[in-house]
Coordinates of C-alpha atoms in Angstrom, one line a residue:
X720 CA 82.5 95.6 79.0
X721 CA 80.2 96.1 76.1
X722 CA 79.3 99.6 76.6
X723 CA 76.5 100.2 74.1
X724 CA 75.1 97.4 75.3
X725 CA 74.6 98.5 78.6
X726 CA 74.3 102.0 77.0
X727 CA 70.5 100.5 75.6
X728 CA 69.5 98.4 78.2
X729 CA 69.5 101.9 79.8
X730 CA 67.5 103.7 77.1
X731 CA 65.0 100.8 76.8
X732 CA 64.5 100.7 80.3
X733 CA 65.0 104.2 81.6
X734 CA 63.7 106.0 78.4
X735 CA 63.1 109.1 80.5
X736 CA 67.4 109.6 80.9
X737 CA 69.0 111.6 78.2
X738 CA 72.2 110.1 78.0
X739 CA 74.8 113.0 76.3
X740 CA 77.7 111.0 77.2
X741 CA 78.0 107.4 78.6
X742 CA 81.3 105.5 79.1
X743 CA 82.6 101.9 81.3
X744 CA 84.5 102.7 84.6
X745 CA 86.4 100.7 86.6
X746 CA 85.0 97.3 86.3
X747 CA 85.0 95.7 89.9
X748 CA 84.8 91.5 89.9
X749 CA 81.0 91.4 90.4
X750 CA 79.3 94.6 88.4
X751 CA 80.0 96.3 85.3
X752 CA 79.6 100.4 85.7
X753 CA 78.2 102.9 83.4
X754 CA 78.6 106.4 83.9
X755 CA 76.3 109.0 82.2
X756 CA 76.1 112.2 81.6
X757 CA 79.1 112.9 84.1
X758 CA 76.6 112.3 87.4
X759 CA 74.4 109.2 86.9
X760 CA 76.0 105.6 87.9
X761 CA 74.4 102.1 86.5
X762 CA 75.8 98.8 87.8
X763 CA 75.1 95.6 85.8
X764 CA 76.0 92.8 88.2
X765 CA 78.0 89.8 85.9
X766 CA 76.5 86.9 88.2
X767 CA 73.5 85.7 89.8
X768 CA 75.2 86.0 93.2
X769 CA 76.4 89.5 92.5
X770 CA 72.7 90.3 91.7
X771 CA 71.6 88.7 95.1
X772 CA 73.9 91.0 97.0
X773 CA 72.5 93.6 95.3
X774 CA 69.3 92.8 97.0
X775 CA 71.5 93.2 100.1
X776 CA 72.4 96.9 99.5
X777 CA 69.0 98.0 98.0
X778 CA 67.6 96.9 101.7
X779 CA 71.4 98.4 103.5
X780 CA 71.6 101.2 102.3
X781 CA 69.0 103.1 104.0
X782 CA 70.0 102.2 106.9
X783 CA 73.8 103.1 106.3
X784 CA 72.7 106.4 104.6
X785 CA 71.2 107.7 108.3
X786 CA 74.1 106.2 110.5
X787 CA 76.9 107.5 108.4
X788 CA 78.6 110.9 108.5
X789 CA 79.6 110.4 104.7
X790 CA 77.3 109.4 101.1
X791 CA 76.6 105.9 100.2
X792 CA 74.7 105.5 97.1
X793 CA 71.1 106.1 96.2
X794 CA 69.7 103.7 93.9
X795 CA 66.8 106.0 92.6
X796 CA 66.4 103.5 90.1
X797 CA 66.0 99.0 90.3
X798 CA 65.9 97.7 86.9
X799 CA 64.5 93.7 87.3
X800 CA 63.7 91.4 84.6
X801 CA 60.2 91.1 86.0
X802 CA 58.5 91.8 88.8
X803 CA 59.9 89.6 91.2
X804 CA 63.0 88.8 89.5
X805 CA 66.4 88.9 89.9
X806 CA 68.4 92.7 89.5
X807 CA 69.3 93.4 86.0
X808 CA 70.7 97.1 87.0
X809 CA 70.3 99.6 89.5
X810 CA 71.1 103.3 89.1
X811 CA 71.8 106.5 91.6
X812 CA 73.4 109.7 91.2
X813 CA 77.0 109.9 91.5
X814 CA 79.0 110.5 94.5
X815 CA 81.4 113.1 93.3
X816 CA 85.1 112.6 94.4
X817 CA 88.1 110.5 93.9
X818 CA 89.3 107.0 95.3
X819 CA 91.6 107.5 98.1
X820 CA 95.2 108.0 96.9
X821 CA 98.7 108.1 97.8
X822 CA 98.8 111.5 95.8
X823 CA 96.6 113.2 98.2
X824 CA 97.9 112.1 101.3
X825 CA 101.6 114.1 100.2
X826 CA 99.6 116.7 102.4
X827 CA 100.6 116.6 106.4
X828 CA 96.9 118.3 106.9
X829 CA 94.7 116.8 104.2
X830 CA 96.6 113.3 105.2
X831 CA 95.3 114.1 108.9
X832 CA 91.9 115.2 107.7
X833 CA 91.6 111.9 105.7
X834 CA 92.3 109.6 108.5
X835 CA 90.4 111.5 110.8
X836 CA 87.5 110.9 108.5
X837 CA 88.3 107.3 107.7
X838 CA 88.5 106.6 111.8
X839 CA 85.4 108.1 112.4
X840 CA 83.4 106.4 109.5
X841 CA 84.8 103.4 110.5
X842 CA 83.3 104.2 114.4
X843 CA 80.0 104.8 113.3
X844 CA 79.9 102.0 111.0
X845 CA 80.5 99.4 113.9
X846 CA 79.1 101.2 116.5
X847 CA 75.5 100.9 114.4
X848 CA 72.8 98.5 115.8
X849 CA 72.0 95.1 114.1
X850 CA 68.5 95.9 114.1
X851 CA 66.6 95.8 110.7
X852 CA 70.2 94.3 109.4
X853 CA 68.1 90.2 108.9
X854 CA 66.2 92.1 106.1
X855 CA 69.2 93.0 104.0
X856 CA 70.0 89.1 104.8
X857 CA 72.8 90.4 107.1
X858 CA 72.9 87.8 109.6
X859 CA 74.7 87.9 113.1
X860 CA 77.6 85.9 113.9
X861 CA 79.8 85.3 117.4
X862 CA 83.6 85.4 117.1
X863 CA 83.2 81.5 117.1
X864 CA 80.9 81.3 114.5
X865 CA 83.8 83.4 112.3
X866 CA 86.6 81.2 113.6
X867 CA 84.7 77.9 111.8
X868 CA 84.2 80.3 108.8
X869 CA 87.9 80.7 108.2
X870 CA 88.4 77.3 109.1
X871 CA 86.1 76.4 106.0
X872 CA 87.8 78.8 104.2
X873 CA 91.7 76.7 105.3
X874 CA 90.2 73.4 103.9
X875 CA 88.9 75.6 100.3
X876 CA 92.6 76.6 100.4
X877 CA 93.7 73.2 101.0
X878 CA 91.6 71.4 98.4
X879 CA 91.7 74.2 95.9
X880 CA 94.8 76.7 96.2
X881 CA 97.7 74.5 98.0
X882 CA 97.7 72.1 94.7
X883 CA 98.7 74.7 92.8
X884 CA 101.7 75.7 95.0
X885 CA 105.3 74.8 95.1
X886 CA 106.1 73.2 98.0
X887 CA 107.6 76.6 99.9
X888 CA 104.9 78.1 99.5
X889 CA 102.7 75.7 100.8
X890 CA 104.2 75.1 104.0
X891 CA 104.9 79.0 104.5
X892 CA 100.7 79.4 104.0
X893 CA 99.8 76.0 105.7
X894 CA 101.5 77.4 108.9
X895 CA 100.0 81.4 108.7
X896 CA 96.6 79.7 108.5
X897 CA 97.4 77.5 111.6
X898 CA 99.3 80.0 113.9
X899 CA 96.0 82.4 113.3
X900 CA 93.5 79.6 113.9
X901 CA 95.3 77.9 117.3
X902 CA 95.3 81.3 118.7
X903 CA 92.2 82.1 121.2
X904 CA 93.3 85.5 121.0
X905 CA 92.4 86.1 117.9
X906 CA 88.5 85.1 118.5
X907 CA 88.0 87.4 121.4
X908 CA 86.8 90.2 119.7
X909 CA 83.3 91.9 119.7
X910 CA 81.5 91.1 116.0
X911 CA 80.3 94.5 114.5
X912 CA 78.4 95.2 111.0
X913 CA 81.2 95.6 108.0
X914 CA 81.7 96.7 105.2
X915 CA 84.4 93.9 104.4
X916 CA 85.4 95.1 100.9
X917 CA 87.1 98.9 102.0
X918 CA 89.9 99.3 99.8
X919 CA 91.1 102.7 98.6
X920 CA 88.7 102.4 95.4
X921 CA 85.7 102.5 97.3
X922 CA 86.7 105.2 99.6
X923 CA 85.5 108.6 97.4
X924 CA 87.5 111.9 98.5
X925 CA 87.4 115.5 97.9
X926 CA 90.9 116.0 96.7
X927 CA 91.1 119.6 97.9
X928 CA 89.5 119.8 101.2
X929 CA 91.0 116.3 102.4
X930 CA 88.0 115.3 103.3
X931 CA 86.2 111.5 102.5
X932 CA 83.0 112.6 100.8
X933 CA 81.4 109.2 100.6
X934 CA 82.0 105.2 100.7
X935 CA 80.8 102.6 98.0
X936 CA 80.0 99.3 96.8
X937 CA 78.4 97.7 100.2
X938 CA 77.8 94.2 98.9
X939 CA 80.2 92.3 100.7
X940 CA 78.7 93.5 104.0
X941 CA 78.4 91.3 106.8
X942 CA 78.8 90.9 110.5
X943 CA 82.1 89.9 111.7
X944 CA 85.6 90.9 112.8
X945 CA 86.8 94.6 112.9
X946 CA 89.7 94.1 111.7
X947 CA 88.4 93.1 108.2
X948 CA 87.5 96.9 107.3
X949 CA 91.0 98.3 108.0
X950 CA 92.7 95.6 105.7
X951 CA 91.8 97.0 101.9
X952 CA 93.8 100.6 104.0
X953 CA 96.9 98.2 105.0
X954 CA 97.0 96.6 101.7
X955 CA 96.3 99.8 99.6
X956 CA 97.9 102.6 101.1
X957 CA 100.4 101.1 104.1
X958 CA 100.6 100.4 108.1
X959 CA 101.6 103.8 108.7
X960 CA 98.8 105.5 107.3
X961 CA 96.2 102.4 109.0
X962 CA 98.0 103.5 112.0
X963 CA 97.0 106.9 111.5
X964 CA 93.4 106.0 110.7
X965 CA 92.9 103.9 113.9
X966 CA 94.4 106.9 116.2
X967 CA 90.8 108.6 115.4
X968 CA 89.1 105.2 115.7
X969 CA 86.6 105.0 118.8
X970 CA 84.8 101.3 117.7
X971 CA 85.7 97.8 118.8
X972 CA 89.5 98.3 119.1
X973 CA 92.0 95.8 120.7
X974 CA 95.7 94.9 120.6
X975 CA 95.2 92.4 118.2
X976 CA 93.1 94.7 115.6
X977 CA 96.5 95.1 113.6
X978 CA 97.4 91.5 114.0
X979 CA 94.7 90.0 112.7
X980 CA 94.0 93.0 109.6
X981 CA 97.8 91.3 108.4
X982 CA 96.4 88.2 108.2
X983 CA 93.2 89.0 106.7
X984 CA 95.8 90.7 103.9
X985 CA 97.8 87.9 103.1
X986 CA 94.8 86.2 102.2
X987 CA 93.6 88.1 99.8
X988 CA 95.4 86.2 96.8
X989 CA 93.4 83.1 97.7
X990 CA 90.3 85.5 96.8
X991 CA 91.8 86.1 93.8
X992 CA 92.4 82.5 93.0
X993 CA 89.0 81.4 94.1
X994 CA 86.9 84.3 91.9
X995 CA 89.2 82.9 88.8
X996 CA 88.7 79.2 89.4
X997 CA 84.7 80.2 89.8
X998 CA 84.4 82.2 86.9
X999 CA 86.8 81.1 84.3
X1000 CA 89.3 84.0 84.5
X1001 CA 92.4 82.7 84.5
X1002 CA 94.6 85.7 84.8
X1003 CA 93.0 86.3 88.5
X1004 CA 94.0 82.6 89.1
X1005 CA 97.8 83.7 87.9
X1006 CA 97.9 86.5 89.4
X1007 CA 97.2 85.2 92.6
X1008 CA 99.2 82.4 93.0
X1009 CA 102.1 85.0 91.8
X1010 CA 101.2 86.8 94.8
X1011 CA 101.1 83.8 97.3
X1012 CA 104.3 82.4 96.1
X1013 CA 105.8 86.1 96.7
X1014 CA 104.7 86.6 100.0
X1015 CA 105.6 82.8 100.6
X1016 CA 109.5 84.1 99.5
X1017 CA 109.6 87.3 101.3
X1018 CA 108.8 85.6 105.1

């Protein structure tokens, strides 16, 4: 990330900010992200559809900010390139806490605090309406409608990932892909509104209460299966803590929620592979095909 670039877009577009100190964090796959001054966030988004999702959570947000026992950003500030033009940067005051860590959940109570936060974010999140969601270009889906999603997604991995496999790992995919689309079971659940990007990162904590302070990044949010929003926890931080988090969870639960969140994990490599082949970055492509064949070895 070029930081003084984005460092004077800000100053030529938001002369009004005194920026005493300005420095890149974490760079997600779809935004770069200033911080200034220790409490002021700018994202950049890198590609026209990260700026179109963008226009998602300007219109989301609002909504999620009166549902929601926890902060979601504020963006006090849309930068466009005219007036009806695409995003260049948005900017909102920063949520102050930590990404969710293994560190902090060392603590019996502030691990129980944590999940009981988590669970109940998680409830009002899929308990909320899908009224108003059309505007933020959230649009509603039946468990069927999801199913021919991930079929779509099977023949991308077929036509774009399998190629690149050995011949293991192919077959060990091929058949997770089928056993989880033959099943009926897995298509019987309720669709609620996600946020279907919830991995420890985006999950802000107060270290020393144990408490979740606030969630962000909302720009993969869409209608669909429940089990989506607990698979960044089973990835990040572990089934037994997951477990923990859905004891305190009161939304669309059912047998199968775990079930399925496992699947939904082991196909997070093919994201990985798909961002890379679509934007040139070849180490994501590496990476993830790593990760397949691993997985591919350990069953």
């Amino acid at each position: 990330m070029d930081t003084d670039y984005h460092r004077r877009l800000v100053e030529d577009r938001a002369p009004n900010i005194e920026i005493r100190t300005c420095e890149s964090i974490v760079e997600g796959w779809d935004s770069h992200v200033l911080e200034v001054n220790g409490e002021l966030i700018f994202r950049f988004p890198r590609w026209p559809s990260a700026a179109q999702n963008v226009e998602k959570e300007i219109a989301l947000l609002p909504l999620l900010a009166a549902a929601l026992p926890v902060q979601v950003p504020k963006f006090d500030l849309v930068v466009r390139d005219r007036p009806d033009g695409p995003v260049v940067f948005t900017g909102y005051d920063m949520i102050q806490g930590e990404p969710l860590s293994e560190a902090v959940l060392q603590s019996p109570s502030k691990r129980r605090s944590l999940a009981r936060d988590i669970g109940e974010l998680l409830t009002a999140l899929h308990r909320m309406a899908f009224e108003g969601l059309e505007k933020a270009n959230v649009n509603p889906v039946t468990a069927d409608g999801w199913r021919q999603q991930y079929r779509d997604l099977f023949d991308r991995a077929q036509r774009d990932v399998f190629p690149l496999l050995s011949d293991d790992a192919k077959r060990a995919e091929s058949a997770v892909w089928q056993e989880f689309l033959a099943s009926d079971d897995n298509f019987r659940f309720a669709p609620v509104l996600l946020h279907a990007d919830l991995f420890a990162l985006h999950i802000l904590c107060d270290d020393d209460k144990g408490t979740v302070v606030g969630i962000i990044d909302w720009a993969e949010s869409q209608i669909g299966d429940p089990a989506l929003d607990i698979t960044g926890l089973l990835r990040d931080i572990g089934e037994e803590f997951t477990l923990e988090v859905l004891d305190f969870y009161a939304g669309n639960s059912d047998q199968g929620l775990m079930s399925r969140a496992r699947f939904y994990a082991q196909l997070l490599p093919n994201d990985q592979v798909w961002f890379g082949q679509t934007h040139g970055v070849t180490d994501l492509v590496r990476t993830g095909l790593d990760d397949i064949e691993t997985n591919a070895r350990i069953k």
